[in-house]
mmCIF file of C-alpha atoms and ligand atoms in Angstrom:
data_model
loop_
_atom_site.group_PDB
_atom_site.id
_atom_site.type_symbol
_atom_site.label_atom_id
_atom_site.label_comp_id
_atom_site.label_asym_id
_atom_site.label_seq_id
_atom_site.Cartn_x
_atom_site.Cartn_y
_atom_site.Cartn_z
ATOM 1 C CA UNK A 93 -51.897 -181.975 -217.613
ATOM 2 C CA UNK A 94 -54.525 -179.435 -216.570
ATOM 3 C CA UNK A 95 -53.103 -175.948 -215.985
ATOM 4 C CA UNK A 96 -54.155 -174.576 -212.598
ATOM 5 C CA UNK A 97 -55.843 -171.194 -212.641
ATOM 6 C CA UNK A 98 -54.209 -168.457 -210.536
ATOM 7 C CA UNK A 99 -56.258 -167.159 -207.565
ATOM 8 C CA UNK A 100 -55.683 -163.541 -208.467
ATOM 9 C CA UNK A 101 -54.458 -161.553 -211.500
ATOM 10 C CA UNK A 102 -54.299 -157.950 -212.658
ATOM 11 C CA UNK A 103 -56.202 -158.699 -215.872
ATOM 12 C CA UNK A 104 -58.596 -161.564 -216.651
ATOM 13 C CA UNK A 105 -59.578 -162.048 -220.287
ATOM 14 C CA UNK A 106 -62.507 -164.131 -221.499
ATOM 15 C CA UNK A 107 -61.811 -165.497 -224.995
ATOM 16 C CA UNK A 108 -58.479 -166.316 -226.655
ATOM 17 C CA UNK A 109 -59.347 -165.440 -230.269
ATOM 18 C CA UNK A 110 -57.722 -162.505 -232.064
ATOM 19 C CA UNK A 111 -59.078 -159.882 -229.632
ATOM 20 C CA UNK A 112 -58.370 -161.808 -226.437
ATOM 21 C CA UNK A 113 -54.890 -162.978 -227.438
ATOM 22 C CA UNK A 114 -53.893 -159.503 -228.669
ATOM 23 C CA UNK A 115 -55.198 -157.903 -225.453
ATOM 24 C CA UNK A 116 -53.330 -160.509 -223.384
ATOM 25 C CA UNK A 117 -50.055 -159.679 -225.143
ATOM 26 C CA UNK A 118 -50.574 -155.925 -224.766
ATOM 27 C CA UNK A 119 -51.410 -156.140 -221.057
ATOM 28 C CA UNK A 120 -48.552 -158.548 -220.296
ATOM 29 C CA UNK A 121 -46.108 -156.280 -222.134
ATOM 30 C CA UNK A 122 -47.339 -153.440 -219.898
ATOM 31 C CA UNK A 123 -46.135 -155.458 -216.918
ATOM 32 C CA UNK A 124 -49.534 -156.732 -215.727
ATOM 33 C CA UNK A 125 -50.232 -160.297 -214.662
ATOM 34 C CA UNK A 126 -52.669 -161.737 -217.191
ATOM 35 C CA UNK A 127 -54.944 -164.774 -217.357
ATOM 36 C CA UNK A 128 -56.661 -165.408 -220.709
ATOM 37 C CA UNK A 129 -59.105 -168.321 -220.923
ATOM 38 C CA UNK A 130 -61.147 -169.863 -223.710
ATOM 39 C CA UNK A 131 -64.041 -172.242 -223.392
ATOM 40 C CA UNK A 132 -62.627 -174.332 -226.250
ATOM 41 C CA UNK A 133 -59.165 -175.661 -226.952
ATOM 42 C CA UNK A 134 -56.654 -172.863 -227.458
ATOM 43 C CA UNK A 135 -55.697 -174.228 -230.867
ATOM 44 C CA UNK A 136 -59.341 -173.956 -231.929
ATOM 45 C CA UNK A 137 -59.981 -170.450 -230.550
ATOM 46 C CA UNK A 138 -61.267 -167.575 -232.635
ATOM 47 C CA UNK A 139 -61.821 -167.409 -236.378
ATOM 48 C CA UNK A 140 -60.943 -170.614 -238.249
ATOM 49 C CA UNK A 141 -61.085 -169.335 -241.799
ATOM 50 C CA UNK A 142 -59.541 -166.763 -244.135
ATOM 51 C CA UNK A 143 -60.362 -163.132 -243.488
ATOM 52 C CA UNK A 144 -59.723 -160.013 -245.509
ATOM 53 C CA UNK A 145 -57.991 -157.697 -243.022
ATOM 54 C CA UNK A 146 -56.800 -154.172 -243.899
ATOM 55 C CA UNK A 147 -53.044 -153.835 -243.323
ATOM 56 C CA UNK A 148 -53.530 -150.601 -241.400
ATOM 57 C CA UNK A 149 -55.324 -152.536 -238.669
ATOM 58 C CA UNK A 150 -52.148 -154.521 -237.976
ATOM 59 C CA UNK A 151 -50.079 -151.340 -237.918
ATOM 60 C CA UNK A 152 -52.599 -149.632 -235.611
ATOM 61 C CA UNK A 153 -52.586 -152.633 -233.242
ATOM 62 C CA UNK A 154 -48.775 -152.835 -233.227
ATOM 63 C CA UNK A 155 -48.921 -156.381 -234.631
ATOM 64 C CA UNK A 156 -46.423 -157.443 -237.285
ATOM 65 C CA UNK A 157 -47.909 -157.927 -240.739
ATOM 66 C CA UNK A 158 -48.707 -161.537 -241.651
ATOM 67 C CA UNK A 159 -46.093 -163.404 -243.679
ATOM 68 C CA UNK A 160 -45.488 -166.917 -244.965
ATOM 69 C CA UNK A 161 -48.460 -169.285 -244.811
ATOM 70 C CA UNK A 162 -50.402 -166.821 -242.630
ATOM 71 C CA UNK A 163 -50.561 -164.461 -245.602
ATOM 72 C CA UNK A 164 -52.922 -166.572 -247.674
ATOM 73 C CA UNK A 165 -53.298 -164.094 -250.501
ATOM 74 C CA UNK A 166 -50.571 -161.832 -251.779
ATOM 75 C CA UNK A 167 -51.187 -158.361 -253.158
ATOM 76 C CA UNK A 168 -53.674 -158.451 -256.021
ATOM 77 C CA UNK A 169 -57.215 -157.570 -257.017
ATOM 78 C CA UNK A 170 -59.853 -158.041 -254.290
ATOM 79 C CA UNK A 171 -63.025 -159.669 -255.607
ATOM 80 C CA UNK A 172 -66.352 -158.880 -253.949
ATOM 81 C CA UNK A 173 -68.916 -161.433 -255.052
ATOM 82 C CA UNK A 174 -72.577 -160.733 -254.399
ATOM 83 C CA UNK A 175 -74.409 -163.799 -253.164
ATOM 84 C CA UNK A 176 -73.973 -166.693 -255.515
ATOM 85 C CA UNK A 177 -74.611 -164.667 -258.630
ATOM 86 C CA UNK A 178 -72.282 -164.124 -261.550
ATOM 87 C CA UNK A 179 -71.614 -160.452 -260.759
ATOM 88 C CA UNK A 180 -68.569 -159.191 -258.932
ATOM 89 C CA UNK A 181 -66.824 -155.960 -258.079
ATOM 90 C CA UNK A 182 -63.069 -155.978 -258.422
ATOM 91 C CA UNK A 183 -61.104 -153.568 -256.236
ATOM 92 C CA UNK A 184 -57.543 -153.052 -257.411
ATOM 93 C CA UNK A 185 -56.444 -150.235 -255.110
ATOM 94 C CA UNK A 186 -56.655 -151.493 -251.527
ATOM 95 C CA UNK A 187 -54.527 -152.659 -248.619
ATOM 96 C CA UNK A 188 -56.648 -155.655 -247.632
ATOM 97 C CA UNK A 189 -54.590 -158.752 -246.851
ATOM 98 C CA UNK A 190 -56.017 -162.247 -247.052
ATOM 99 C CA UNK A 191 -55.109 -163.771 -243.715
ATOM 100 C CA UNK A 192 -55.302 -167.357 -242.472
ATOM 101 C CA UNK A 193 -56.899 -166.546 -239.127
ATOM 102 C CA UNK A 194 -55.934 -169.918 -237.626
ATOM 103 C CA UNK A 195 -52.275 -168.999 -237.964
ATOM 104 C CA UNK A 196 -52.837 -165.395 -236.887
ATOM 105 C CA UNK A 197 -54.611 -166.515 -233.685
ATOM 106 C CA UNK A 198 -51.757 -168.969 -232.975
ATOM 107 C CA UNK A 199 -49.191 -166.180 -233.485
ATOM 108 C CA UNK A 200 -51.064 -163.756 -231.234
ATOM 109 C CA UNK A 201 -51.368 -166.425 -228.542
ATOM 110 C CA UNK A 202 -47.634 -167.113 -228.814
ATOM 111 C CA UNK A 203 -46.907 -163.373 -228.510
ATOM 112 C CA UNK A 204 -49.029 -163.291 -225.350
ATOM 113 C CA UNK A 205 -47.215 -166.285 -223.822
ATOM 114 C CA UNK A 206 -43.828 -164.791 -224.719
ATOM 115 C CA UNK A 207 -44.853 -161.584 -222.929
ATOM 116 C CA UNK A 208 -45.678 -163.591 -219.783
ATOM 117 C CA UNK A 209 -49.469 -164.056 -220.024
ATOM 118 C CA UNK A 210 -51.068 -167.324 -218.882
ATOM 119 C CA UNK A 211 -53.413 -168.818 -221.495
ATOM 120 C CA UNK A 212 -55.667 -171.710 -220.553
ATOM 121 C CA UNK A 213 -58.095 -173.541 -222.817
ATOM 122 C CA UNK A 214 -61.252 -175.453 -221.977
ATOM 123 C CA UNK A 215 -62.256 -173.037 -219.231
ATOM 124 C CA UNK A 216 -65.748 -171.614 -219.687
ATOM 125 C CA UNK A 217 -66.527 -168.214 -218.212
ATOM 126 C CA UNK A 218 -69.907 -168.096 -216.503
ATOM 127 C CA UNK A 219 -70.018 -164.536 -215.161
ATOM 128 C CA UNK A 220 -68.328 -161.681 -213.384
ATOM 129 C CA UNK A 221 -69.244 -160.757 -209.828
ATOM 130 C CA UNK A 222 -67.615 -158.826 -206.994
ATOM 131 C CA UNK A 223 -64.349 -158.405 -208.897
ATOM 132 C CA UNK A 224 -64.199 -162.140 -209.599
ATOM 133 C CA UNK A 225 -64.261 -163.900 -212.943
ATOM 134 C CA UNK A 226 -66.499 -166.921 -212.446
ATOM 135 C CA UNK A 227 -65.446 -169.966 -214.438
ATOM 136 C CA UNK A 228 -66.355 -173.634 -214.482
ATOM 137 C CA UNK A 229 -62.940 -174.204 -212.903
ATOM 138 C CA UNK A 230 -63.564 -171.776 -210.011
ATOM 139 C CA UNK A 231 -63.339 -168.006 -209.440
ATOM 140 C CA UNK A 232 -60.361 -165.749 -210.196
ATOM 141 C CA UNK A 233 -60.005 -162.387 -208.461
ATOM 142 C CA UNK A 234 -59.101 -159.661 -210.952
ATOM 143 C CA UNK A 235 -58.557 -155.908 -210.995
ATOM 144 C CA UNK A 236 -59.445 -155.617 -214.688
ATOM 145 C CA UNK A 237 -61.683 -157.632 -216.948
ATOM 146 C CA UNK A 238 -61.600 -157.892 -220.743
ATOM 147 C CA UNK A 239 -64.584 -159.549 -222.400
ATOM 148 C CA UNK A 240 -63.204 -160.820 -225.737
ATOM 149 C CA UNK A 241 -65.634 -163.728 -225.957
ATOM 150 C CA UNK A 242 -67.171 -162.612 -229.237
ATOM 151 C CA UNK A 243 -70.745 -162.215 -230.321
ATOM 152 C CA UNK A 244 -71.905 -165.432 -228.631
ATOM 153 C CA UNK A 245 -69.994 -164.735 -225.410
ATOM 154 C CA UNK A 246 -71.473 -164.228 -221.952
ATOM 155 C CA UNK A 247 -71.562 -160.376 -222.143
ATOM 156 C CA UNK A 248 -69.774 -159.883 -218.867
ATOM 157 C CA UNK A 249 -69.787 -156.093 -219.076
ATOM 158 C CA UNK A 250 -73.495 -155.713 -219.811
ATOM 159 C CA UNK A 251 -72.802 -154.950 -223.450
ATOM 160 C CA UNK A 252 -76.069 -154.325 -225.263
ATOM 161 C CA UNK A 253 -77.225 -157.089 -227.583
ATOM 162 C CA UNK A 254 -76.282 -156.448 -231.200
ATOM 163 C CA UNK A 255 -79.290 -155.329 -233.224
ATOM 164 C CA UNK A 256 -80.230 -157.722 -236.008
ATOM 165 C CA UNK A 257 -79.824 -154.926 -238.581
ATOM 166 C CA UNK A 258 -76.161 -154.556 -237.547
ATOM 167 C CA UNK A 259 -75.382 -158.190 -238.227
ATOM 168 C CA UNK A 260 -74.285 -159.482 -241.578
ATOM 169 C CA UNK A 261 -74.382 -163.009 -242.808
ATOM 170 C CA UNK A 262 -71.000 -164.519 -243.575
ATOM 171 C CA UNK A 263 -70.234 -167.893 -245.008
ATOM 172 C CA UNK A 264 -66.951 -169.683 -245.545
ATOM 173 C CA UNK A 265 -66.418 -171.515 -248.803
ATOM 174 C CA UNK A 266 -63.416 -173.073 -250.430
ATOM 175 C CA UNK A 267 -63.286 -172.768 -254.205
ATOM 176 C CA UNK A 268 -61.215 -174.670 -256.662
ATOM 177 C CA UNK A 269 -59.951 -172.303 -259.337
ATOM 178 C CA UNK A 270 -59.688 -174.082 -262.657
ATOM 179 C CA UNK A 271 -58.257 -171.145 -264.543
ATOM 180 C CA UNK A 272 -55.661 -169.410 -262.388
ATOM 181 C CA UNK A 273 -54.400 -167.274 -265.261
ATOM 182 C CA UNK A 274 -57.833 -165.639 -265.551
ATOM 183 C CA UNK A 275 -57.987 -163.707 -262.261
ATOM 184 C CA UNK A 276 -54.261 -162.947 -262.417
ATOM 185 C CA UNK A 277 -54.721 -161.215 -265.739
ATOM 186 C CA UNK A 278 -55.740 -157.538 -265.488
ATOM 187 C CA UNK A 279 -57.941 -157.814 -268.574
ATOM 188 C CA UNK A 280 -61.627 -157.426 -267.478
ATOM 189 C CA UNK A 281 -62.649 -160.046 -270.036
ATOM 190 C CA UNK A 282 -60.404 -162.492 -268.248
ATOM 191 C CA UNK A 283 -62.269 -161.844 -264.992
ATOM 192 C CA UNK A 284 -65.466 -162.886 -266.705
ATOM 193 C CA UNK A 285 -63.810 -165.964 -268.099
ATOM 194 C CA UNK A 286 -62.447 -166.815 -264.636
ATOM 195 C CA UNK A 287 -65.922 -166.403 -263.166
ATOM 196 C CA UNK A 288 -67.302 -168.905 -265.605
ATOM 197 C CA UNK A 289 -64.526 -171.345 -264.860
ATOM 198 C CA UNK A 290 -64.714 -171.012 -261.076
ATOM 199 C CA UNK A 291 -66.738 -173.678 -259.417
ATOM 200 C CA UNK A 292 -67.475 -174.271 -255.744
ATOM 201 C CA UNK A 293 -65.411 -177.118 -254.304
ATOM 202 C CA UNK A 294 -67.633 -177.023 -251.229
ATOM 203 C CA UNK A 295 -70.836 -175.088 -250.730
ATOM 204 C CA UNK A 296 -74.275 -175.564 -249.216
ATOM 205 C CA UNK A 297 -75.583 -176.258 -252.706
ATOM 206 C CA UNK A 298 -73.225 -179.066 -253.602
ATOM 207 C CA UNK A 299 -72.696 -182.164 -251.534
HETATM 208 C C1 FAD B 1017 -67.347 -166.735 -242.209
HETATM 209 C C2 FAD B 1017 -66.823 -165.442 -241.631
HETATM 210 C C3 FAD B 1017 -66.025 -164.614 -242.411
HETATM 211 C C4 FAD B 1017 -65.507 -163.427 -241.875
HETATM 212 N N1 FAD B 1017 -64.734 -162.648 -242.680
HETATM 213 C C5 FAD B 1017 -64.189 -161.525 -242.175
HETATM 214 C C6 FAD B 1017 -63.318 -160.717 -242.981
HETATM 215 O O1 FAD B 1017 -63.070 -161.030 -244.158
HETATM 216 N N2 FAD B 1017 -62.762 -159.613 -242.413
HETATM 217 C C7 FAD B 1017 -63.017 -159.254 -241.098
HETATM 218 O O2 FAD B 1017 -62.469 -158.245 -240.622
HETATM 219 N N3 FAD B 1017 -63.845 -159.994 -240.319
HETATM 220 C C8 FAD B 1017 -64.424 -161.111 -240.823
HETATM 221 N N4 FAD B 1017 -65.240 -161.879 -240.033
HETATM 222 C C9 FAD B 1017 -65.458 -161.462 -238.637
HETATM 223 C C10 FAD B 1017 -64.250 -161.819 -237.762
HETATM 224 O O3 FAD B 1017 -63.879 -163.173 -237.987
HETATM 225 C C11 FAD B 1017 -64.624 -161.595 -236.298
HETATM 226 O O4 FAD B 1017 -64.975 -160.238 -236.140
HETATM 227 C C12 FAD B 1017 -63.455 -161.916 -235.371
HETATM 228 O O5 FAD B 1017 -63.133 -163.295 -235.428
HETATM 229 C C13 FAD B 1017 -63.833 -161.551 -233.942
HETATM 230 O O6 FAD B 1017 -62.724 -161.853 -233.118
HETATM 231 P P1 FAD B 1017 -62.893 -161.916 -231.551
HETATM 232 O O7 FAD B 1017 -61.571 -162.341 -230.975
HETATM 233 O O8 FAD B 1017 -63.499 -160.635 -231.060
HETATM 234 O O9 FAD B 1017 -64.017 -163.036 -231.282
HETATM 235 P P2 FAD B 1017 -64.012 -164.558 -231.715
HETATM 236 O O10 FAD B 1017 -63.116 -164.821 -232.877
HETATM 237 O O11 FAD B 1017 -65.460 -164.932 -231.812
HETATM 238 O O12 FAD B 1017 -63.367 -165.311 -230.450
HETATM 239 C C14 FAD B 1017 -64.078 -165.399 -229.237
HETATM 240 C C15 FAD B 1017 -63.505 -166.540 -228.427
HETATM 241 O O13 FAD B 1017 -64.173 -166.528 -227.160
HETATM 242 C C16 FAD B 1017 -64.448 -167.842 -226.770
HETATM 243 N N5 FAD B 1017 -65.600 -167.840 -225.865
HETATM 244 C C17 FAD B 1017 -66.907 -167.603 -226.152
HETATM 245 N N6 FAD B 1017 -67.660 -167.689 -225.043
HETATM 246 C C18 FAD B 1017 -66.805 -168.007 -224.030
HETATM 247 C C19 FAD B 1017 -66.996 -168.257 -222.643
HETATM 248 N N7 FAD B 1017 -68.211 -168.223 -222.060
HETATM 249 N N8 FAD B 1017 -65.899 -168.560 -221.879
HETATM 250 C C20 FAD B 1017 -64.659 -168.613 -222.450
HETATM 251 N N9 FAD B 1017 -64.433 -168.387 -223.764
HETATM 252 C C21 FAD B 1017 -65.490 -168.091 -224.543
HETATM 253 C C22 FAD B 1017 -64.745 -168.589 -228.075
HETATM 254 O O14 FAD B 1017 -64.493 -169.982 -227.903
HETATM 255 C C23 FAD B 1017 -63.764 -167.915 -229.044
HETATM 256 O O15 FAD B 1017 -62.543 -168.636 -229.167
HETATM 257 C C24 FAD B 1017 -65.807 -163.050 -240.541
HETATM 258 C C25 FAD B 1017 -66.623 -163.870 -239.750
HETATM 259 C C26 FAD B 1017 -67.136 -165.046 -240.307
HETATM 260 C C27 FAD B 1017 -68.028 -165.915 -239.432
#
């Protein structure tokens, strides 16, 4: 069944990824009526991979720390690998959590719904004009607008384009670790051994 869009809300949010869903929850908890839409399916919104997220960001945002399957990597050394080369920097002292973003987005969306926000997928935002959010399912009058549509979004608030020098290239790979004991061992020689025994399970170079 297609969810009808309200005619008028206090807050309209474009994008239901981490930013949009978190904003929807915060605004709904503040007692505002909230509509949050995503051009894709809600269960496909936002980041669909594992991210390294500093724990303080959760605390700052008032979001509970990830647990269970959402916490993909427990506390342990953080490996920064440069390109595809054999070198790496290992950071032991950090508070970066490895988070399954698919589950985090789902949790944030659930928080927003529980707080009373309306989330609707497969609604593309086309623009913002005269206090109205323009979507492919019709306009919605709104007092406040949050553009959480990401880098490729419609830039409803005339945000300046991101300069190329401020962009970084990111790629998602899944590796099969053949020697789990290696990276778990604090001995630097073991890290090298683990590097040699780590092979890409999927990458642009292997089909
Ligand atoms: C491979 C990769 C690895 C990364 N690793 C890390 C990491 O380790 N740590 C870290 O902090 N960050 C990382 N990032 C960056 C991080 O994932 C993003 O900063 C984060 O997902 C941005 O969240 P967001 O909610 O602002 O936007 P997004 O996650 O981009 O969500 C925007 C949503 O808006 C929707 N949308 C777009 N246009 C419209 C429209 N016209 N109408 C309606 N909806 C629309 C999209 O469908 C999407 O669901 C990584 C990014 C990539 C690509």
